[in-house]
PDB file of C-alpha atoms in Angstrom:
ATOM      1  CA  MET H  16      37.117   0.247   7.742  1.00  0.00           C
ATOM      2  CA  GLN H  17      35.676  -0.973  11.033  1.00  0.00           C
ATOM      3  CA  PRO H  18      32.671   1.063  12.314  1.00  0.00           C
ATOM      4  CA  PRO H  19      33.639   3.287  15.255  1.00  0.00           C
ATOM      5  CA  SER H  20      32.913   2.035  18.750  1.00  0.00           C
ATOM      6  CA  VAL H  21      30.338   4.081  20.594  1.00  0.00           C
ATOM      7  CA  ARG H  22      30.417   5.880  23.952  1.00  0.00           C
ATOM      8  CA  ARG H  23      27.566   8.270  24.393  1.00  0.00           C
ATOM      9  CA  PRO H  24      26.955  10.488  27.427  1.00  0.00           C
ATOM     10  CA  PRO H  25      24.095   9.461  29.766  1.00  0.00           C
ATOM     11  CA  LEU H  26      20.852  11.190  28.910  1.00  0.00           C
ATOM     12  CA  ALA H  27      17.833  11.532  31.158  1.00  0.00           C
ATOM     13  CA  THR H  28      15.464  11.735  28.203  1.00  0.00           C
ATOM     14  CA  PRO H  29      15.703  10.782  24.528  1.00  0.00           C
ATOM     15  CA  PRO H  30      17.512  13.378  22.453  1.00  0.00           C
ATOM     16  CA  SER H  31      15.238  16.011  20.987  1.00  0.00           C
ATOM     17  CA  THR H  32      15.502  18.354  18.051  1.00  0.00           C
ATOM     18  CA  SER H  33      18.407  20.750  18.610  1.00  0.00           C
ATOM     19  CA  THR H  34      17.977  24.479  18.752  1.00  0.00           C
ATOM     20  CA  SER H  35      20.079  26.958  16.838  1.00  0.00           C
ATOM     21  CA  GLU H  36      21.362  30.230  18.217  1.00  0.00           C
ATOM     22  CA  ASN H  37      18.442  32.177  16.754  1.00  0.00           C
ATOM     23  CA  GLY H  38      16.017  30.068  18.788  1.00  0.00           C
ATOM     24  CA  LYS H  39      14.589  28.062  15.880  1.00  0.00           C
ATOM     25  CA  ALA H  40      14.462  24.282  15.987  1.00  0.00           C
ATOM     26  CA  SER H  41      16.895  22.577  13.697  1.00  0.00           C
ATOM     27  CA  SER H  42      16.523  19.255  11.914  1.00  0.00           C
ATOM     28  CA  PRO H  43      19.243  16.859  10.702  1.00  0.00           C
ATOM     29  CA  GLY H  44      21.418  18.225   7.937  1.00  0.00           C
ATOM     30  CA  LEU H  45      20.945  17.340   4.287  1.00  0.00           C
ATOM     31  CA  CYS H  46      22.821  14.384   2.826  1.00  0.00           C
ATOM     32  CA  ARG H  47      25.856  15.105   0.733  1.00  0.00           C
ATOM     33  CA  ARG H  48      25.193  15.085  -2.997  1.00  0.00           C
ATOM     34  CA  SER H  49      27.087  15.887  -6.134  1.00  0.00           C
ATOM     35  CA  ARG H  50      27.038  19.558  -6.993  1.00  0.00           C
ATOM     36  CA  PRO H  51      28.157  21.541 -10.029  1.00  0.00           C
ATOM     37  CA  ALA H  52      31.539  23.206  -9.945  1.00  0.00           C
ATOM     38  CA  ALA H  53      31.244  26.455  -8.061  1.00  0.00           C
ATOM     39  CA  GLU H  54      33.231  29.601  -7.610  1.00  0.00           C
ATOM     40  CA  TYR H  55      33.469  31.168  -4.197  1.00  0.00           C
ATOM     41  CA  LEU H  56      33.441  34.824  -3.359  1.00  0.00           C
ATOM     42  CA  LEU H  57      35.543  35.712  -0.340  1.00  0.00           C
ATOM     43  CA  GLN H  58      34.354  38.879   1.359  1.00  0.00           C
ATOM     44  CA  LEU H  59      36.858  39.925   3.985  1.00  0.00           C
ATOM     45  CA  PRO H  60      35.656  42.147   6.823  1.00  0.00           C
ATOM     46  CA  ASP H  61      37.241  45.495   7.477  1.00  0.00           C
ATOM     47  CA  TRP H  62      39.634  44.635  10.305  1.00  0.00           C
ATOM     48  CA  ARG H  63      39.748  48.285  11.328  1.00  0.00           C
ATOM     49  CA  MET H  64      36.079  48.002  12.250  1.00  0.00           C
ATOM     50  CA  MET H  65      36.490  44.638  13.970  1.00  0.00           C
ATOM     51  CA  GLU H  66      35.032  44.354  17.453  1.00  0.00           C
ATOM     52  CA  THR H  67      36.194  41.662  19.835  1.00  0.00           C
ATOM     53  CA  VAL H  68      33.857  40.113  22.365  1.00  0.00           C
ATOM     54  CA  GLU H  69      35.432  39.211  25.669  1.00  0.00           C
ATOM     55  CA  GLU H  70      33.989  37.583  28.754  1.00  0.00           C
ATOM     56  CA  ASP H  71      35.437  36.808  32.158  1.00  0.00           C
ATOM     57  CA  VAL H  72      33.272  34.513  34.252  1.00  0.00           C
ATOM     58  CA  GLU H  73      34.985  32.344  36.852  1.00  0.00           C
ATOM     59  CA  GLU H  74      38.321  32.659  35.004  1.00  0.00           C
ATOM     60  CA  TYR H  75      36.644  31.588  31.756  1.00  0.00           C
ATOM     61  CA  SER H  76      38.000  34.083  29.224  1.00  0.00           C
ATOM     62  CA  TRP H  77      37.349  33.899  25.511  1.00  0.00           C
ATOM     63  CA  ARG H  78      37.375  35.964  22.342  1.00  0.00           C
ATOM     64  CA  GLU H  79      35.296  35.482  19.243  1.00  0.00           C
ATOM     65  CA  VAL H  80      37.412  35.236  16.100  1.00  0.00           C
ATOM     66  CA  VAL H  81      36.002  37.304  13.251  1.00  0.00           C
ATOM     67  CA  LEU H  82      35.940  35.163  10.120  1.00  0.00           C
ATOM     68  CA  PRO H  83      35.381  36.281   6.514  1.00  0.00           C
ATOM     69  CA  HIS H  84      31.864  36.242   5.138  1.00  0.00           C
ATOM     70  CA  LEU H  85      31.729  33.531   2.480  1.00  0.00           C
ATOM     71  CA  VAL H  86      29.135  33.608  -0.303  1.00  0.00           C
ATOM     72  CA  PRO H  87      28.619  30.747  -2.796  1.00  0.00           C
ATOM     73  CA  VAL H  88      28.597  31.829  -6.435  1.00  0.00           C
ATOM     74  CA  VAL H  89      27.144  29.022  -8.559  1.00  0.00           C
ATOM     75  CA  PRO H  90      26.238  29.852 -12.175  1.00  0.00           C
ATOM     76  CA  ASN H  91      22.954  28.286 -13.312  1.00  0.00           C
ATOM     77  CA  ALA H  92      22.486  26.538  -9.989  1.00  0.00           C
ATOM     78  CA  PRO H  93      19.669  23.957  -9.906  1.00  0.00           C
ATOM     79  CA  PRO H  94      16.708  24.770  -7.614  1.00  0.00           C
ATOM     80  CA  GLU H  95      17.664  22.099  -5.063  1.00  0.00           C
ATOM     81  CA  LEU H  96      21.133  23.637  -4.619  1.00  0.00           C
ATOM     82  CA  GLU H  97      19.598  27.062  -4.106  1.00  0.00           C
ATOM     83  CA  ARG H  98      17.366  25.607  -1.416  1.00  0.00           C
ATOM     84  CA  GLU H  99      20.342  23.941   0.278  1.00  0.00           C
ATOM     85  CA  THR H 100      22.369  27.156   0.389  1.00  0.00           C
ATOM     86  CA  GLY H 101      19.435  29.403   1.317  1.00  0.00           C
ATOM     87  CA  GLU H 102      18.185  30.666   4.635  1.00  0.00           C
ATOM     88  CA  ARG H 103      15.938  27.636   5.136  1.00  0.00           C
ATOM     89  CA  ARG H 104      18.807  25.213   5.509  1.00  0.00           C
ATOM     90  CA  ARG H 105      19.178  23.582   8.902  1.00  0.00           C
ATOM     91  CA  GLY H 106      21.963  21.483  10.324  1.00  0.00           C
ATOM     92  CA  ARG H 107      23.916  20.356  13.361  1.00  0.00           C
ATOM     93  CA  ASP H 108      26.574  22.014  15.484  1.00  0.00           C
ATOM     94  CA  LEU H 109      29.966  20.272  15.448  1.00  0.00           C
ATOM     95  CA  LEU H 110      32.829  21.188  17.778  1.00  0.00           C
ATOM     96  CA  VAL H 111      36.349  20.711  16.403  1.00  0.00           C
ATOM     97  CA  ALA H 112      39.380  21.428  18.589  1.00  0.00           C
ATOM     98  CA  VAL H 113      42.210  23.010  16.606  1.00  0.00           C
ATOM     99  CA  ASP H 114      45.807  24.096  17.137  1.00  0.00           C
ATOM    100  CA  PHE H 115      48.872  24.539  14.952  1.00  0.00           C
ATOM    101  CA  GLY H 116      49.847  20.849  14.873  1.00  0.00           C
ATOM    102  CA  PRO H 117      49.347  18.261  12.101  1.00  0.00           C
ATOM    103  CA  ASN H 118      47.127  16.026  14.247  1.00  0.00           C
ATOM    104  CA  SER H 119      44.629  18.834  14.663  1.00  0.00           C
ATOM    105  CA  LYS H 120      44.522  19.400  10.898  1.00  0.00           C
ATOM    106  CA  HIS H 121      44.094  15.672  10.302  1.00  0.00           C
ATOM    107  CA  ALA H 122      41.120  15.614  12.706  1.00  0.00           C
ATOM    108  CA  PHE H 123      39.593  18.599  10.903  1.00  0.00           C
ATOM    109  CA  ASP H 124      40.027  16.881   7.521  1.00  0.00           C
ATOM    110  CA  TRP H 125      38.499  13.697   8.948  1.00  0.00           C
ATOM    111  CA  ALA H 126      35.490  15.654  10.209  1.00  0.00           C
ATOM    112  CA  LEU H 127      34.844  17.111   6.751  1.00  0.00           C
ATOM    113  CA  ALA H 128      35.321  13.779   4.983  1.00  0.00           C
ATOM    114  CA  HIS H 129      33.415  11.471   7.326  1.00  0.00           C
ATOM    115  CA  PHE H 130      31.082  13.393   9.627  1.00  0.00           C
ATOM    116  CA  ALA H 131      30.119  16.918   8.548  1.00  0.00           C
ATOM    117  CA  ARG H 132      27.165  17.442   6.222  1.00  0.00           C
ATOM    118  CA  LEU H 133      25.802  20.261   4.152  1.00  0.00           C
ATOM    119  CA  ALA H 134      24.145  22.879   6.400  1.00  0.00           C
ATOM    120  CA  ASP H 135      26.116  21.920   9.534  1.00  0.00           C
ATOM    121  CA  THR H 136      27.946  24.592  11.509  1.00  0.00           C
ATOM    122  CA  VAL H 137      31.535  23.789  12.490  1.00  0.00           C
ATOM    123  CA  HIS H 138      32.686  25.495  15.689  1.00  0.00           C
ATOM    124  CA  LEU H 139      36.480  25.800  15.842  1.00  0.00           C
ATOM    125  CA  VAL H 140      37.960  26.143  19.330  1.00  0.00           C
ATOM    126  CA  HIS H 141      41.595  26.911  20.099  1.00  0.00           C
ATOM    127  CA  ALA H 142      42.877  26.837  23.696  1.00  0.00           C
ATOM    128  CA  VAL H 143      45.479  29.544  24.386  1.00  0.00           C
ATOM    129  CA  SER H 144      47.485  30.810  27.339  1.00  0.00           C
ATOM    130  CA  SER H 145      46.054  34.334  27.117  1.00  0.00           C
ATOM    131  CA  VAL H 146      43.195  35.796  25.083  1.00  0.00           C
ATOM    132  CA  HIS H 147      44.704  39.277  25.485  1.00  0.00           C
ATOM    133  CA  ASN H 148      47.866  38.471  23.528  1.00  0.00           C
ATOM    134  CA  GLU H 149      47.311  40.096  20.130  1.00  0.00           C
ATOM    135  CA  ILE H 150      50.032  38.035  18.449  1.00  0.00           C
ATOM    136  CA  VAL H 151      48.354  34.809  19.585  1.00  0.00           C
ATOM    137  CA  TYR H 152      44.969  36.120  18.471  1.00  0.00           C
ATOM    138  CA  GLU H 153      46.234  37.076  15.018  1.00  0.00           C
ATOM    139  CA  LYS H 154      47.933  33.706  14.480  1.00  0.00           C
ATOM    140  CA  SER H 155      44.777  31.906  15.597  1.00  0.00           C
ATOM    141  CA  ARG H 156      42.644  34.062  13.312  1.00  0.00           C
ATOM    142  CA  GLU H 157      44.813  33.202  10.307  1.00  0.00           C
ATOM    143  CA  LEU H 158      44.620  29.480  11.119  1.00  0.00           C
ATOM    144  CA  MET H 159      40.861  29.485  11.620  1.00  0.00           C
ATOM    145  CA  GLU H 160      40.236  31.624   8.549  1.00  0.00           C
ATOM    146  CA  ASP H 161      42.058  29.086   6.366  1.00  0.00           C
ATOM    147  CA  LEU H 162      40.038  26.240   7.881  1.00  0.00           C
ATOM    148  CA  ALA H 163      36.770  28.143   7.446  1.00  0.00           C
ATOM    149  CA  VAL H 164      37.451  28.720   3.747  1.00  0.00           C
ATOM    150  CA  GLU H 165      38.347  25.047   3.274  1.00  0.00           C
ATOM    151  CA  ALA H 166      35.173  23.894   5.044  1.00  0.00           C
ATOM    152  CA  PHE H 167      33.040  26.198   2.929  1.00  0.00           C
ATOM    153  CA  LYS H 168      34.599  25.137  -0.353  1.00  0.00           C
ATOM    154  CA  THR H 169      34.334  21.456   0.555  1.00  0.00           C
ATOM    155  CA  LEU H 170      30.812  21.213   1.969  1.00  0.00           C
ATOM    156  CA  LEU H 171      29.321  24.720   2.061  1.00  0.00           C
ATOM    157  CA  VAL H 172      29.302  24.456   5.846  1.00  0.00           C
ATOM    158  CA  ARG H 173      29.358  27.541   8.006  1.00  0.00           C
ATOM    159  CA  THR H 174      32.146  28.058  10.522  1.00  0.00           C
ATOM    160  CA  LYS H 175      32.350  29.931  13.810  1.00  0.00           C
ATOM    161  CA  ALA H 176      35.521  30.286  15.848  1.00  0.00           C
ATOM    162  CA  ARG H 177      36.780  31.426  19.225  1.00  0.00           C
ATOM    163  CA  ILE H 178      39.928  31.264  21.280  1.00  0.00           C
ATOM    164  CA  VAL H 179      39.542  30.317  24.920  1.00  0.00           C
ATOM    165  CA  GLU H 180      42.017  30.783  27.739  1.00  0.00           C
ATOM    166  CA  GLY H 181      42.927  27.666  29.685  1.00  0.00           C
ATOM    167  CA  GLU H 182      44.071  24.071  29.473  1.00  0.00           C
ATOM    168  CA  ALA H 183      42.989  22.427  26.233  1.00  0.00           C
ATOM    169  CA  GLY H 184      41.005  19.571  27.766  1.00  0.00           C
ATOM    170  CA  ASN H 185      39.075  21.810  30.131  1.00  0.00           C
ATOM    171  CA  VAL H 186      38.437  24.366  27.387  1.00  0.00           C
ATOM    172  CA  ILE H 187      37.031  21.747  25.011  1.00  0.00           C
ATOM    173  CA  CYS H 188      34.711  20.308  27.658  1.00  0.00           C
ATOM    174  CA  ARG H 189      33.413  23.743  28.672  1.00  0.00           C
ATOM    175  CA  GLU H 190      32.727  24.683  25.073  1.00  0.00           C
ATOM    176  CA  ALA H 191      30.940  21.361  24.579  1.00  0.00           C
ATOM    177  CA  GLU H 192      28.773  22.143  27.586  1.00  0.00           C
ATOM    178  CA  ARG H 193      27.936  25.545  26.110  1.00  0.00           C
ATOM    179  CA  LEU H 194      27.181  24.354  22.570  1.00  0.00           C
ATOM    180  CA  LYS H 195      25.694  20.889  23.185  1.00  0.00           C
ATOM    181  CA  PRO H 196      27.041  19.835  19.759  1.00  0.00           C
ATOM    182  CA  ALA H 197      26.241  16.677  17.833  1.00  0.00           C
ATOM    183  CA  ALA H 198      29.862  15.615  18.404  1.00  0.00           C
ATOM    184  CA  VAL H 199      33.217  16.829  19.707  1.00  0.00           C
ATOM    185  CA  ILE H 200      36.084  15.949  17.362  1.00  0.00           C
ATOM    186  CA  VAL H 201      39.680  15.994  18.607  1.00  0.00           C
ATOM    187  CA  GLY H 202      42.973  14.782  17.186  1.00  0.00           C
ATOM    188  CA  THR H 203      45.660  12.893  19.053  1.00  0.00           C
ATOM    189  CA  ARG H 204      49.309  11.888  18.715  1.00  0.00           C
ATOM    190  CA  GLY H 205      48.525   8.253  19.530  1.00  0.00           C
ATOM    191  CA  ARG H 206      49.288   5.575  16.953  1.00  0.00           C
ATOM    192  CA  SER H 207      46.260   3.564  18.034  1.00  0.00           C
ATOM    193  CA  LEU H 208      42.945   4.116  19.762  1.00  0.00           C
ATOM    194  CA  ILE H 209      44.157   2.434  22.950  1.00  0.00           C
ATOM    195  CA  GLN H 210      47.236   4.659  23.094  1.00  0.00           C
ATOM    196  CA  SER H 211      45.067   7.703  22.452  1.00  0.00           C
ATOM    197  CA  VAL H 212      42.834   6.987  25.432  1.00  0.00           C
ATOM    198  CA  LEU H 213      45.488   5.721  27.858  1.00  0.00           C
ATOM    199  CA  GLN H 214      48.432   8.028  27.316  1.00  0.00           C
ATOM    200  CA  GLY H 215      47.064  10.886  29.447  1.00  0.00           C
ATOM    201  CA  SER H 216      46.493  13.261  26.542  1.00  0.00           C
ATOM    202  CA  VAL H 217      43.907  15.949  25.855  1.00  0.00           C
ATOM    203  CA  SER H 218      41.827  13.365  24.005  1.00  0.00           C
ATOM    204  CA  GLU H 219      41.905  11.105  27.071  1.00  0.00           C
ATOM    205  CA  TYR H 220      40.728  13.993  29.275  1.00  0.00           C
ATOM    206  CA  CYS H 221      37.850  14.783  26.910  1.00  0.00           C
ATOM    207  CA  PHE H 222      36.879  11.116  26.597  1.00  0.00           C
ATOM    208  CA  HIS H 223      36.392  10.846  30.356  1.00  0.00           C
ATOM    209  CA  ASN H 224      35.145  14.341  31.220  1.00  0.00           C
ATOM    210  CA  CYS H 225      33.022  15.677  28.339  1.00  0.00           C
ATOM    211  CA  LYS H 226      29.494  14.605  29.223  1.00  0.00           C
ATOM    212  CA  ALA H 227      27.597  17.019  26.972  1.00  0.00           C
ATOM    213  CA  ALA H 228      28.259  15.295  23.628  1.00  0.00           C
ATOM    214  CA  PRO H 229      29.763  12.181  22.025  1.00  0.00           C
ATOM    215  CA  ILE H 230      33.542  12.337  21.631  1.00  0.00           C
ATOM    216  CA  ILE H 231      35.256  11.375  18.379  1.00  0.00           C
ATOM    217  CA  ILE H 232      38.991  10.782  18.773  1.00  0.00           C
ATOM    218  CA  VAL H 233      40.900  10.825  15.488  1.00  0.00           C
ATOM    219  CA  PRO H 234      44.387   9.266  15.739  1.00  0.00           C
ATOM    220  CA  GLY H 235      47.255  10.509  13.618  1.00  0.00           C
ATOM    221  CA  LYS H 236      47.552   9.615   9.944  1.00  0.00           C
ATOM    222  CA  GLU H 237      49.792   6.660  10.764  1.00  0.00           C
ATOM    223  CA  ALA H 238      46.817   4.960  12.454  1.00  0.00           C
ATOM    224  CA  GLY H 239      44.708   5.041   9.292  1.00  0.00           C
ATOM    225  CA  GLU H 240      41.067   6.073   9.046  1.00  0.00           C
ATOM    226  CA  GLN H 241      40.082   4.818  12.495  1.00  0.00           C
ATOM    227  CA  SER H 242      38.190   6.751  15.149  1.00  0.00           C
ATOM    228  CA  VAL H 243      36.463   6.164  18.452  1.00  0.00           C
ATOM    229  CA  LEU H 244      33.123   7.699  19.351  1.00  0.00           C
TER     230      LEU H 244
END
């Protein structure tokens, strides 16, 4: 596999240690290592008590998606695994654009296999026509819940999710500006990297307009394990 080509956004100063939402500095995530087989306890929230956060600022409307609380259950876990899954773990923020198509799922799988690390936080973003449509919200919640469980079982990574009203390209770039993630990962229908960037798609829009983070474009499965950064 050829190493991905690199396009990084211009930075005025060298990148510094990122800061998590609780205000504490975060360091690079831990390297992936073999771990004993684990069982996972899925604690679903009480949807009757669910509260939805909404915000309308300059036609920028979004809703947080309430995901299940996932707890690792590892019998006779070694001390290093306990440290990795404890409160002291630190990692990066990764932004993954999702929808109901196969290319989105392929990009998500690629992110877990080739980029995400233990202790990272994966932020799932889904662009929708209206955040007030309860049917759309429920479908998005089901999709993101499945992805969150998969990410946790695969790498023990945490997941946050939100749906945002607007065009997909604009939504992804605005969320990247808000999060300042280590990378923005998007899928595309293109059969090659050149097609992905030139065909006027969402990935092309993000490649040229997202200045807050590196962009990783993951072509469809037919293009193999290639990507552009």
